[in-house]
Amino acid sequence: MSYIPPMTYTPETLEPMWQQRWAERRTNEPDLDQAEKPFYNLMMFPYPSAEGLHVGNCYAFTGSDVYGRFMRLRGHTVFEPIGFDAFGIQSENYALKVGTHPGILIPKNIKNFTRQLKALGGMFDWSRVLSTTEPAYYRWTQWLFLQLYHAGKAYRKKAAVNWCPSCKTVLANEQVIAGACERCGTAVEQRELEQWFFKITDYAERLLQNLDDQTKMDWSSSTALSQRNWIGRNTGAEIDFAAGGSAIRVFTTRPDTLFGATFMVLAPEHPLVDRLTTPEQRAAVSAYQKAAAAQDVVSRKVGDKDKTGVFTGGHAQNPATGKPMPVWIADYVLMEYGTGAIMAVPGHDERDFAFATKFGLPIVRVIAGPADSAATPLTEAMSETTGCRLVNSGAYDGQSVADGTAAIVAWLEQAGHGKGVIKYRLHDWCISRQRYWGPPIPIIYCDACGAVPVPERDLPVLLPNIDDFRPDDSGVSPLARHQEWYHVPCPACGKPGRRETDVSDNFLDSAWYFYRYLSTEVGDRALHPDRVKAWLPVPMYIGGNEHAVLHLMYSRFIAMVLQERGQIHFDEPFRRFRAHGLIVKDGSKMSKSKGNVVNPDEIIARWGADAFRLFLMFIGPFEEGGDFRDAGLAGPRRFLDRLWDLVDQCERRTLTGEELHRDIVVKWNATKKKVTHDLESLGYNTAIAALMELLNALRDSNCSSRMIVKDMVIMVAPFAPHFAEECWERLGGRDTVFQAQWPTWDEALTQDSVIEVAVQVNGKTRGTVRVARGAKEEAVQQRAIQDPAVVRAIDGRAIRKVIFVPDRLMNLVV
RNA sequence: GCUCGGGUGGUGAAACCGGUAGACACAAGGGACUUAAAAUCCCUCGGGGGCAACCCCAUGCGGGUUCGAGUCCCGCCCCGAGCACCA
């Protein structure tokens, strides 16, 4: 007899070996044109930061990968692509900080990310990897801009940006800290610049309605809710107030309070301000306008401020009461929402109340609650509506808020003073960035022809590789300094033209990357029609809720435009979306300043990627996240060690069902059922617990059935792929465990034939009885009243009532 | 301020539709093996009482509904996330 050395589980050699085999055998590179049951398993692609993969990335990718591998074992051809979202302000700011060109930094970061992602063992198709910074990619980002342009969904207008007068550069909102530049601390002001916008507001209603369409969208409810709030649908009315020969148009959600509108407030930059201002007030008004403009965009909008404002000297007329209303300007009214002007109803709006109180303007009650009369004084704004009625409102007195609203809107329409309208909080998408690190917007300005789109054949508009990519005091993108790039003939008339020097928003890159994965090797188009038809929309998208509104909303919008242009066959790109939870460390958020950042490389080196993956999926419900504690890795690793030994000892001969212990057979079938259901619903933590239970049961009963062990290896494969591959091979499997069949179970064998039923007396559990499954009430009761503890609890009293839940519990009420 | 999500042992967490609260795992303590340590294996492990069989208390707090509540309803407190002068 030859000596067989004990097999030992060594992930540090085994994992790289399998990663290499997957690459050599092209295990994870599906044929996109011939797939029988295609399944597109998408996860949000990472931004390749200099720090490398963090635990949050690992968590998200593992959770998504587990699902993809599970679907593959269930017989689908799974496409699981990966790429890098490497353009944008994050990369650029980091490059500025370390003083290295992003064109040098990014490839380095991508290389590091690639190494780490491979070490984590994801089922990625590395033959189709992409980066948004490659000309072969952003050529199509620019093409996409042109699609929107030609669809009439791209337009230019002036909009405010944050401007640091010291750094002489545009700042993103997140670079403004408490009204000051994050780098130099100088007070930030706003500047008006011509920028490109996409008309996402044209789709507000559709974006909202599709959220309720179960056939198109099955999303995490929290994500859908964020989108609803972001779109912010409001019903109300637009009302015109006559003022000095023209009309001030306002939007209100409370037309029922029209009789309580005692003054008007315009945004400082409202176009009518000039005309309404009287000579005596002119100086004060211009000073206020100037001060408002000097504020940065962020602090201008932050609430809880003291109300400020200036009287213009002009008046408007309330169409309902006929009374004159002084017209004020104040920065609490925002130009970009509604019409930039409001009718102020101080009695029933908190902000208007504060303003009226401060400046001594009249406050009138027009809504009364059940306990109020028309004359009850208002000590604060009253915004309740339920059970309330209109007062001091002429012919409308006594009507409910709902009836009054309808009646006043009807009167406004009939009298020509206004109409009922729906407004959305959603703003058009500003895609211009006065920056370097992004795809140049493909537009050329010509004195004769205006803004001319770059012809498709001239794409990509390459981002020139300039050394000085810093923003400077010119106030325009650094690209404007690159003379030979900047000056270009007009594509329409051939006369000298100038390129658009802004680049597009990073979110445009990520709004379409999942189409590009399907055509990475096809150079001449962004959308591969047959593959788009076969693989999209995405059946399962997993990502972080931090992208609930921006990325996910923009991707939906882009799909709607592409569908209208006949480029794709759907308007909702993500059939299912699931948001994963957040990983914290020892109870608090991981951050560099706290020094509690976990380095995945170290974890993998110490415990192995499989143990790491198993641990991440085990620490809590995937959609809720969990708490990372280093000690916790021991459990999953021990589980793998034990399963490894079991594979080692497992019997050569396959035992038949009859030879196995009944308890084990039940446990085995119940586990297969539970693990399958849990994986379908991303209940990874409980699926792993069930596998651990089965392993414990096998060990306790000294059972090493080959049949069961094989099933366990398959079920553990989504979590611990390298481990499973090796075990599979040792059990005589070939090629890859991922071509195995997912285990099936016998429903009749998922429960034991004899079960324990709890016996309660007056709702308190006093004992249990073992009865045959499905036992009748009488039989259970007969056994129950023999239990000594139950007898004691009944204490000779008569049973008044019996509650019986078959196979679970009996409650005797005395 | 508004809108979501969440409060269960020393810790991470389980608990199907209202039906035996604490599965699974970590940590801790004790034991076996070992010259020793590591690893491994076995036992204990919400709190209190009792020699014991057992009994009482316990899912953030206070009420309620129910034969029965971690789960449902009402009112609070705390933590996390998002939105925020949106008319």
PDB file of N, CA and C (backbone and C1' of nucleotides) in Angstrom, chain A residues 234 252-253 301 305 307 332 334 337 342 351 425 619 621 635 638 642 685 692-693 696 699 803 808-809 811, chain B residues 3-4 11-14 16 19-21 23-27 40-41 54-57 67 83-87:
ATOM      1  N   ASN A 234     -44.997  67.872  -8.632  1.00  0.00           N
ATOM      2  CA  ASN A 234     -45.858  68.752  -7.849  1.00  0.00           C
ATOM      3  C   ASN A 234     -47.005  69.243  -8.705  1.00  0.00           C
ATOM      4  N   THR A 252     -47.537  77.940  -7.939  1.00  0.00           N
ATOM      5  CA  THR A 252     -47.867  77.624  -6.546  1.00  0.00           C
ATOM      6  C   THR A 252     -48.502  76.250  -6.454  1.00  0.00           C
ATOM      7  N   THR A 253     -48.213  75.547  -5.366  1.00  0.00           N
ATOM      8  CA  THR A 253     -48.883  74.264  -5.140  1.00  0.00           C
ATOM      9  C   THR A 253     -50.163  74.490  -4.348  1.00  0.00           C
ATOM     10  N   LYS A 301     -28.181  78.162  -1.453  1.00  0.00           N
ATOM     11  CA  LYS A 301     -29.332  77.268  -1.383  1.00  0.00           C
ATOM     12  C   LYS A 301     -29.547  76.624  -0.024  1.00  0.00           C
ATOM     13  N   LYS A 305     -31.661  79.921   7.005  1.00  0.00           N
ATOM     14  CA  LYS A 305     -30.954  81.187   7.104  1.00  0.00           C
ATOM     15  C   LYS A 305     -31.944  82.273   7.477  1.00  0.00           C
ATOM     16  N   LYS A 307     -34.004  85.384   6.810  1.00  0.00           N
ATOM     17  CA  LYS A 307     -34.530  85.881   5.541  1.00  0.00           C
ATOM     18  C   LYS A 307     -33.992  87.292   5.283  1.00  0.00           C
ATOM     19  N   TYR A 332     -34.238  83.794  -1.134  1.00  0.00           N
ATOM     20  CA  TYR A 332     -34.855  82.491  -0.847  1.00  0.00           C
ATOM     21  C   TYR A 332     -35.730  82.025  -1.994  1.00  0.00           C
ATOM     22  N   LEU A 334     -35.680  80.995  -5.773  1.00  0.00           N
ATOM     23  CA  LEU A 334     -34.632  80.521  -6.680  1.00  0.00           C
ATOM     24  C   LEU A 334     -35.092  80.646  -8.122  1.00  0.00           C
ATOM     25  N   TYR A 337     -36.192  77.227 -10.064  1.00  0.00           N
ATOM     26  CA  TYR A 337     -37.375  76.404  -9.801  1.00  0.00           C
ATOM     27  C   TYR A 337     -38.629  77.196 -10.098  1.00  0.00           C
ATOM     28  N   ILE A 342     -42.651  84.111  -6.683  1.00  0.00           N
ATOM     29  CA  ILE A 342     -43.720  83.485  -5.895  1.00  0.00           C
ATOM     30  C   ILE A 342     -44.754  84.525  -5.471  1.00  0.00           C
ATOM     31  N   ARG A 351     -41.787  79.971   5.218  1.00  0.00           N
ATOM     32  CA  ARG A 351     -40.774  80.934   4.772  1.00  0.00           C
ATOM     33  C   ARG A 351     -41.372  82.316   4.580  1.00  0.00           C
ATOM     34  N   ARG A 425     -39.243  68.829  -9.772  1.00  0.00           N
ATOM     35  CA  ARG A 425     -38.018  69.370  -9.186  1.00  0.00           C
ATOM     36  C   ARG A 425     -36.804  69.028 -10.037  1.00  0.00           C
ATOM     37  N   ILE A 619     -21.217  38.174   6.854  1.00  0.00           N
ATOM     38  CA  ILE A 619     -21.320  39.086   7.996  1.00  0.00           C
ATOM     39  C   ILE A 619     -22.673  39.774   8.155  1.00  0.00           C
ATOM     40  N   PRO A 621     -26.876  40.622   6.057  1.00  0.00           N
ATOM     41  CA  PRO A 621     -27.674  40.547   4.838  1.00  0.00           C
ATOM     42  C   PRO A 621     -27.051  41.445   3.766  1.00  0.00           C
ATOM     43  N   GLY A 635     -13.981  31.944  11.124  1.00  0.00           N
ATOM     44  CA  GLY A 635     -15.112  31.033  10.961  1.00  0.00           C
ATOM     45  C   GLY A 635     -15.223  30.489   9.553  1.00  0.00           C
ATOM     46  N   ARG A 638     -12.328  28.214   8.714  1.00  0.00           N
ATOM     47  CA  ARG A 638     -12.459  26.897   9.344  1.00  0.00           C
ATOM     48  C   ARG A 638     -13.462  26.027   8.588  1.00  0.00           C
ATOM     49  N   ARG A 642     -12.606  22.407   6.971  1.00  0.00           N
ATOM     50  CA  ARG A 642     -13.353  21.190   7.338  1.00  0.00           C
ATOM     51  C   ARG A 642     -13.981  20.527   6.127  1.00  0.00           C
ATOM     52  N   ASN A 685     -26.026  35.440   3.582  1.00  0.00           N
ATOM     53  CA  ASN A 685     -25.590  35.089   4.940  1.00  0.00           C
ATOM     54  C   ASN A 685     -26.307  33.852   5.456  1.00  0.00           C
ATOM     55  N   MET A 692     -23.141  25.578   6.541  1.00  0.00           N
ATOM     56  CA  MET A 692     -22.383  25.249   7.744  1.00  0.00           C
ATOM     57  C   MET A 692     -23.130  24.229   8.593  1.00  0.00           C
ATOM     58  N   GLU A 693     -24.438  24.413   8.681  1.00  0.00           N
ATOM     59  CA  GLU A 693     -25.249  23.466   9.450  1.00  0.00           C
ATOM     60  C   GLU A 693     -25.158  22.063   8.871  1.00  0.00           C
ATOM     61  N   ASN A 696     -21.846  20.569   9.714  1.00  0.00           N
ATOM     62  CA  ASN A 696     -21.828  20.145  11.117  1.00  0.00           C
ATOM     63  C   ASN A 696     -22.582  18.843  11.305  1.00  0.00           C
ATOM     64  N   ARG A 699     -20.515  15.924  10.027  1.00  0.00           N
ATOM     65  CA  ARG A 699     -19.412  15.610  10.919  1.00  0.00           C
ATOM     66  C   ARG A 699     -19.917  14.936  12.192  1.00  0.00           C
ATOM     67  N   ILE A 803     -55.880  26.137  20.696  1.00  0.00           N
ATOM     68  CA  ILE A 803     -55.433  26.674  19.403  1.00  0.00           C
ATOM     69  C   ILE A 803     -54.414  25.693  18.866  1.00  0.00           C
ATOM     70  N   ARG A 808     -46.673  22.638  14.258  1.00  0.00           N
ATOM     71  CA  ARG A 808     -45.909  23.713  14.890  1.00  0.00           C
ATOM     72  C   ARG A 808     -46.173  23.790  16.382  1.00  0.00           C
ATOM     73  N   LEU A 809     -47.475  24.010  16.733  1.00  0.00           N
ATOM     74  CA  LEU A 809     -47.728  24.373  18.122  1.00  0.00           C
ATOM     75  C   LEU A 809     -49.174  24.127  18.538  1.00  0.00           C
ATOM     76  N   ASN A 811     -51.751  25.514  21.674  1.00  0.00           N
ATOM     77  CA  ASN A 811     -51.893  26.400  22.826  1.00  0.00           C
ATOM     78  C   ASN A 811     -53.172  26.025  23.572  1.00  0.00           C
TER      79      ASN A 811
ATOM     80  P     U B   3     -42.138  62.953   7.021  1.00  0.00           P
ATOM     81  O5'   U B   3     -41.373  62.078   5.929  1.00  0.00           O
ATOM     82  C5'   U B   3     -41.714  62.193   4.554  1.00  0.00           C
ATOM     83  C4'   U B   3     -40.716  61.403   3.744  1.00  0.00           C
ATOM     84  C3'   U B   3     -40.423  60.024   4.300  1.00  0.00           C
ATOM     85  O3'   U B   3     -41.454  59.116   3.992  1.00  0.00           O
ATOM     86  C1'   U B   3     -38.388  61.081   3.739  1.00  0.00           C
ATOM     87  P     C B   4     -41.569  57.744   4.846  1.00  0.00           P
ATOM     88  O5'   C B   4     -40.673  56.807   3.937  1.00  0.00           O
ATOM     89  C5'   C B   4     -40.013  55.724   4.524  1.00  0.00           C
ATOM     90  C4'   C B   4     -38.727  55.440   3.794  1.00  0.00           C
ATOM     91  C3'   C B   4     -37.928  54.360   4.486  1.00  0.00           C
ATOM     92  O3'   C B   4     -38.373  53.096   4.062  1.00  0.00           O
ATOM     93  C1'   C B   4     -36.536  56.235   4.175  1.00  0.00           C
ATOM     94  P     U B  11     -22.878  43.094  22.960  1.00  0.00           P
ATOM     95  O5'   U B  11     -21.878  42.641  21.808  1.00  0.00           O
ATOM     96  C5'   U B  11     -20.848  43.501  21.355  1.00  0.00           C
ATOM     97  C4'   U B  11     -20.227  42.909  20.119  1.00  0.00           C
ATOM     98  C3'   U B  11     -21.194  42.656  18.970  1.00  0.00           C
ATOM     99  O3'   U B  11     -21.437  43.831  18.222  1.00  0.00           O
ATOM    100  C1'   U B  11     -19.875  40.735  19.298  1.00  0.00           C
ATOM    101  P     G B  12     -22.789  43.962  17.379  1.00  0.00           P
ATOM    102  O5'   G B  12     -22.565  43.001  16.136  1.00  0.00           O
ATOM    103  C5'   G B  12     -21.587  43.344  15.159  1.00  0.00           C
ATOM    104  C4'   G B  12     -21.576  42.324  14.059  1.00  0.00           C
ATOM    105  C3'   G B  12     -22.936  42.014  13.456  1.00  0.00           C
ATOM    106  O3'   G B  12     -23.344  43.023  12.555  1.00  0.00           O
ATOM    107  C1'   G B  12     -21.766  39.999  13.826  1.00  0.00           C
ATOM    108  P     A B  13     -24.872  43.337  12.330  1.00  0.00           P
ATOM    109  O5'   A B  13     -25.329  41.980  11.638  1.00  0.00           O
ATOM    110  C5'   A B  13     -26.588  41.394  11.944  1.00  0.00           C
ATOM    111  C4'   A B  13     -26.423  39.921  11.786  1.00  0.00           C
ATOM    112  C3'   A B  13     -27.738  39.173  11.666  1.00  0.00           C
ATOM    113  O3'   A B  13     -28.061  39.100  10.287  1.00  0.00           O
ATOM    114  C1'   A B  13     -26.433  38.207  13.381  1.00  0.00           C
ATOM    115  P     A B  14     -29.525  38.895   9.835  1.00  0.00           P
ATOM    116  O5'   A B  14     -29.631  37.363  10.213  1.00  0.00           O
ATOM    117  C5'   A B  14     -30.776  36.884  10.585  1.00  0.00           C
ATOM    118  C4'   A B  14     -30.753  35.418  10.729  1.00  0.00           C
ATOM    119  C3'   A B  14     -32.196  34.957  10.767  1.00  0.00           C
ATOM    120  O3'   A B  14     -32.578  34.586   9.474  1.00  0.00           O
ATOM    121  C1'   A B  14     -31.109  34.291  12.751  1.00  0.00           C
ATOM    122  P     C B  16     -39.504  35.053   9.878  1.00  0.00           P
ATOM    123  O5'   C B  16     -40.241  34.490   8.594  1.00  0.00           O
ATOM    124  C5'   C B  16     -39.588  34.596   7.318  1.00  0.00           C
ATOM    125  C4'   C B  16     -40.298  33.704   6.347  1.00  0.00           C
ATOM    126  C3'   C B  16     -41.818  33.903   6.275  1.00  0.00           C
ATOM    127  O3'   C B  16     -42.156  34.825   5.253  1.00  0.00           O
ATOM    128  C1'   C B  16     -41.344  31.625   6.623  1.00  0.00           C
ATOM    129  P     G B  19     -45.223  33.818  13.115  1.00  0.00           P
ATOM    130  O5'   G B  19     -45.114  32.740  14.278  1.00  0.00           O
ATOM    131  C5'   G B  19     -44.664  33.143  15.563  1.00  0.00           C
ATOM    132  C4'   G B  19     -44.860  32.004  16.527  1.00  0.00           C
ATOM    133  C3'   G B  19     -44.445  30.655  15.983  1.00  0.00           C
ATOM    134  O3'   G B  19     -43.960  29.878  17.051  1.00  0.00           O
ATOM    135  C1'   G B  19     -46.729  30.605  16.547  1.00  0.00           C
ATOM    136  P     U B  20     -42.364  29.828  17.325  1.00  0.00           P
ATOM    137  O5'   U B  20     -42.371  28.859  18.584  1.00  0.00           O
ATOM    138  C5'   U B  20     -43.055  29.229  19.781  1.00  0.00           C
ATOM    139  C4'   U B  20     -42.229  28.755  20.941  1.00  0.00           C
ATOM    140  C3'   U B  20     -40.801  29.297  20.958  1.00  0.00           C
ATOM    141  O3'   U B  20     -40.414  29.509  22.308  1.00  0.00           O
ATOM    142  C1'   U B  20     -40.755  26.960  20.884  1.00  0.00           C
ATOM    143  P     A B  21     -40.559  30.965  22.891  1.00  0.00           P
ATOM    144  O5'   A B  21     -39.523  31.809  22.047  1.00  0.00           O
ATOM    145  C5'   A B  21     -38.150  31.553  22.192  1.00  0.00           C
ATOM    146  C4'   A B  21     -37.433  32.089  20.990  1.00  0.00           C
ATOM    147  C3'   A B  21     -35.926  31.940  21.079  1.00  0.00           C
ATOM    148  O3'   A B  21     -35.554  30.698  20.515  1.00  0.00           O
ATOM    149  C1'   A B  21     -36.467  34.190  20.563  1.00  0.00           C
ATOM    150  P     A B  23     -28.430  30.064  18.902  1.00  0.00           P
ATOM    151  O5'   A B  23     -28.331  28.991  17.715  1.00  0.00           O
ATOM    152  C5'   A B  23     -29.370  28.055  17.515  1.00  0.00           C
ATOM    153  C4'   A B  23     -29.650  27.899  16.037  1.00  0.00           C
ATOM    154  C3'   A B  23     -28.423  27.781  15.140  1.00  0.00           C
ATOM    155  O3'   A B  23     -27.921  26.458  15.127  1.00  0.00           O
ATOM    156  C1'   A B  23     -29.947  29.320  14.205  1.00  0.00           C
ATOM    157  P     C B  24     -26.380  26.165  15.397  1.00  0.00           P
ATOM    158  O5'   C B  24     -25.658  27.039  14.283  1.00  0.00           O
ATOM    159  C5'   C B  24     -25.632  26.623  12.932  1.00  0.00           C
ATOM    160  C4'   C B  24     -24.977  27.702  12.090  1.00  0.00           C
ATOM    161  C3'   C B  24     -23.627  28.177  12.612  1.00  0.00           C
ATOM    162  O3'   C B  24     -22.579  27.312  12.222  1.00  0.00           O
ATOM    163  C1'   C B  24     -24.958  30.057  12.118  1.00  0.00           C
ATOM    164  P     A B  25     -21.375  27.055  13.218  1.00  0.00           P
ATOM    165  O5'   A B  25     -20.695  28.503  13.302  1.00  0.00           O
ATOM    166  C5'   A B  25     -19.916  28.980  12.228  1.00  0.00           C
ATOM    167  C4'   A B  25     -19.579  30.436  12.421  1.00  0.00           C
ATOM    168  C3'   A B  25     -18.681  30.787  13.597  1.00  0.00           C
ATOM    169  O3'   A B  25     -17.334  30.448  13.364  1.00  0.00           O
ATOM    170  C1'   A B  25     -20.425  32.365  13.420  1.00  0.00           C
ATOM    171  P     C B  26     -16.351  30.213  14.606  1.00  0.00           P
ATOM    172  O5'   C B  26     -16.085  31.698  15.126  1.00  0.00           O
ATOM    173  C5'   C B  26     -15.416  32.634  14.296  1.00  0.00           C
ATOM    174  C4'   C B  26     -15.418  33.990  14.937  1.00  0.00           C
ATOM    175  C3'   C B  26     -14.760  34.078  16.308  1.00  0.00           C
ATOM    176  O3'   C B  26     -13.356  34.134  16.207  1.00  0.00           O
ATOM    177  C1'   C B  26     -16.811  35.234  16.346  1.00  0.00           C
ATOM    178  P     A B  27     -12.480  33.482  17.328  1.00  0.00           P
ATOM    179  O5'   A B  27     -12.789  34.397  18.598  1.00  0.00           O
ATOM    180  C5'   A B  27     -12.318  35.741  18.648  1.00  0.00           C
ATOM    181  C4'   A B  27     -12.889  36.440  19.853  1.00  0.00           C
ATOM    182  C3'   A B  27     -12.588  35.779  21.196  1.00  0.00           C
ATOM    183  O3'   A B  27     -11.311  36.125  21.677  1.00  0.00           O
ATOM    184  C1'   A B  27     -14.881  36.297  21.086  1.00  0.00           C
ATOM    185  P     U B  40      -7.951  25.362  14.264  1.00  0.00           P
ATOM    186  O5'   U B  40      -8.124  23.812  14.567  1.00  0.00           O
ATOM    187  C5'   U B  40      -8.033  22.865  13.516  1.00  0.00           C
ATOM    188  C4'   U B  40      -8.010  21.478  14.098  1.00  0.00           C
ATOM    189  C3'   U B  40      -9.183  21.126  14.987  1.00  0.00           C
ATOM    190  O3'   U B  40     -10.308  20.724  14.222  1.00  0.00           O
ATOM    191  C1'   U B  40      -7.180  20.481  16.061  1.00  0.00           C
ATOM    192  P     C B  41     -11.759  21.157  14.693  1.00  0.00           P
ATOM    193  O5'   C B  41     -12.044  20.112  15.862  1.00  0.00           O
ATOM    194  C5'   C B  41     -12.092  18.723  15.578  1.00  0.00           C
ATOM    195  C4'   C B  41     -12.102  17.947  16.870  1.00  0.00           C
ATOM    196  C3'   C B  41     -13.147  18.375  17.875  1.00  0.00           C
ATOM    197  O3'   C B  41     -14.428  17.825  17.584  1.00  0.00           O
ATOM    198  C1'   C B  41     -11.078  18.137  18.977  1.00  0.00           C
ATOM    199  P     C B  54     -37.221  19.786  33.651  1.00  0.00           P
ATOM    200  O5'   C B  54     -38.473  20.387  34.395  1.00  0.00           O
ATOM    201  C5'   C B  54     -38.819  21.759  34.239  1.00  0.00           C
ATOM    202  C4'   C B  54     -39.089  22.363  35.594  1.00  0.00           C
ATOM    203  C3'   C B  54     -39.387  23.848  35.541  1.00  0.00           C
ATOM    204  O3'   C B  54     -40.763  24.072  35.275  1.00  0.00           O
ATOM    205  C1'   C B  54     -37.731  23.448  37.184  1.00  0.00           C
ATOM    206  P     C B  55     -41.178  25.259  34.314  1.00  0.00           P
ATOM    207  O5'   C B  55     -41.038  26.509  35.295  1.00  0.00           O
ATOM    208  C5'   C B  55     -41.846  26.606  36.464  1.00  0.00           C
ATOM    209  C4'   C B  55     -41.368  27.742  37.321  1.00  0.00           C
ATOM    210  C3'   C B  55     -41.264  29.090  36.616  1.00  0.00           C
ATOM    211  O3'   C B  55     -42.531  29.712  36.490  1.00  0.00           O
ATOM    212  C1'   C B  55     -39.322  28.741  37.908  1.00  0.00           C
ATOM    213  P     C B  56     -42.822  30.630  35.214  1.00  0.00           P
ATOM    214  O5'   C B  56     -42.071  31.974  35.616  1.00  0.00           O
ATOM    215  C5'   C B  56     -42.506  32.741  36.733  1.00  0.00           C
ATOM    216  C4'   C B  56     -41.481  33.807  37.050  1.00  0.00           C
ATOM    217  C3'   C B  56     -41.151  34.759  35.916  1.00  0.00           C
ATOM    218  O3'   C B  56     -42.137  35.767  35.763  1.00  0.00           O
ATOM    219  C1'   C B  56     -39.146  34.053  36.930  1.00  0.00           C
ATOM    220  P     C B  57     -42.423  36.339  34.300  1.00  0.00           P
ATOM    221  O5'   C B  57     -41.119  37.192  33.989  1.00  0.00           O
ATOM    222  C5'   C B  57     -40.836  38.378  34.734  1.00  0.00           C
ATOM    223  C4'   C B  57     -39.477  38.921  34.372  1.00  0.00           C
ATOM    224  C3'   C B  57     -39.257  39.246  32.908  1.00  0.00           C
ATOM    225  O3'   C B  57     -39.839  40.473  32.510  1.00  0.00           O
ATOM    226  C1'   C B  57     -37.370  38.099  33.738  1.00  0.00           C
ATOM    227  P     C B  67     -58.366  36.549  22.012  1.00  0.00           P
ATOM    228  O5'   C B  67     -57.230  35.638  22.653  1.00  0.00           O
ATOM    229  C5'   C B  67     -57.431  35.036  23.933  1.00  0.00           C
ATOM    230  C4'   C B  67     -56.321  34.049  24.190  1.00  0.00           C
ATOM    231  C3'   C B  67     -54.932  34.562  23.902  1.00  0.00           C
ATOM    232  O3'   C B  67     -54.416  35.287  24.998  1.00  0.00           O
ATOM    233  C1'   C B  67     -55.191  32.453  22.889  1.00  0.00           C
ATOM    234  P     C B  83     -28.238  63.471  -1.203  1.00  0.00           P
ATOM    235  O5'   C B  83     -29.619  64.239  -1.030  1.00  0.00           O
ATOM    236  C5'   C B  83     -30.667  64.063  -1.989  1.00  0.00           C
ATOM    237  C4'   C B  83     -31.916  64.761  -1.518  1.00  0.00           C
ATOM    238  C3'   C B  83     -31.778  66.247  -1.227  1.00  0.00           C
ATOM    239  O3'   C B  83     -31.759  67.047  -2.398  1.00  0.00           O
ATOM    240  C1'   C B  83     -32.976  65.240   0.515  1.00  0.00           C
ATOM    241  P     A B  84     -30.770  68.346  -2.370  1.00  0.00           P
ATOM    242  O5'   A B  84     -31.443  69.303  -1.298  1.00  0.00           O
ATOM    243  C5'   A B  84     -32.698  69.892  -1.561  1.00  0.00           C
ATOM    244  C4'   A B  84     -33.289  70.378  -0.275  1.00  0.00           C
ATOM    245  C3'   A B  84     -32.681  71.650   0.287  1.00  0.00           C
ATOM    246  O3'   A B  84     -33.113  72.774  -0.430  1.00  0.00           O
ATOM    247  C1'   A B  84     -33.123  70.118   2.028  1.00  0.00           C
ATOM    248  P     C B  85     -32.408  74.168  -0.130  1.00  0.00           P
ATOM    249  O5'   C B  85     -33.623  75.084   0.327  1.00  0.00           O
ATOM    250  C5'   C B  85     -34.440  74.721   1.426  1.00  0.00           C
ATOM    251  C4'   C B  85     -35.500  75.786   1.612  1.00  0.00           C
ATOM    252  C3'   C B  85     -36.186  76.217   0.313  1.00  0.00           C
ATOM    253  O3'   C B  85     -37.589  76.314   0.518  1.00  0.00           O
ATOM    254  C1'   C B  85     -35.343  78.087   1.472  1.00  0.00           C
ATOM    255  P     C B  86     -38.462  74.937   0.496  1.00  0.00           P
ATOM    256  O5'   C B  86     -38.590  74.712  -1.068  1.00  0.00           O
ATOM    257  C5'   C B  86     -39.565  75.443  -1.836  1.00  0.00           C
ATOM    258  C4'   C B  86     -40.025  74.573  -2.993  1.00  0.00           C
ATOM    259  C3'   C B  86     -40.172  73.112  -2.580  1.00  0.00           C
ATOM    260  O3'   C B  86     -41.471  72.573  -2.693  1.00  0.00           O
ATOM    261  C1'   C B  86     -38.551  73.341  -4.360  1.00  0.00           C
ATOM    262  P     A B  87     -42.569  72.556  -3.365  1.00  0.00           P
ATOM    263  O5'   A B  87     -43.296  73.919  -2.986  1.00  0.00           O
ATOM    264  C5'   A B  87     -44.111  74.542  -3.953  1.00  0.00           C
ATOM    265  C4'   A B  87     -44.313  75.960  -3.536  1.00  0.00           C
ATOM    266  C3'   A B  87     -44.969  76.874  -4.547  1.00  0.00           C
ATOM    267  O3'   A B  87     -46.380  76.746  -4.527  1.00  0.00           O
ATOM    268  C1'   A B  87     -43.082  77.937  -3.673  1.00  0.00           C
TER     269        A B  87
END
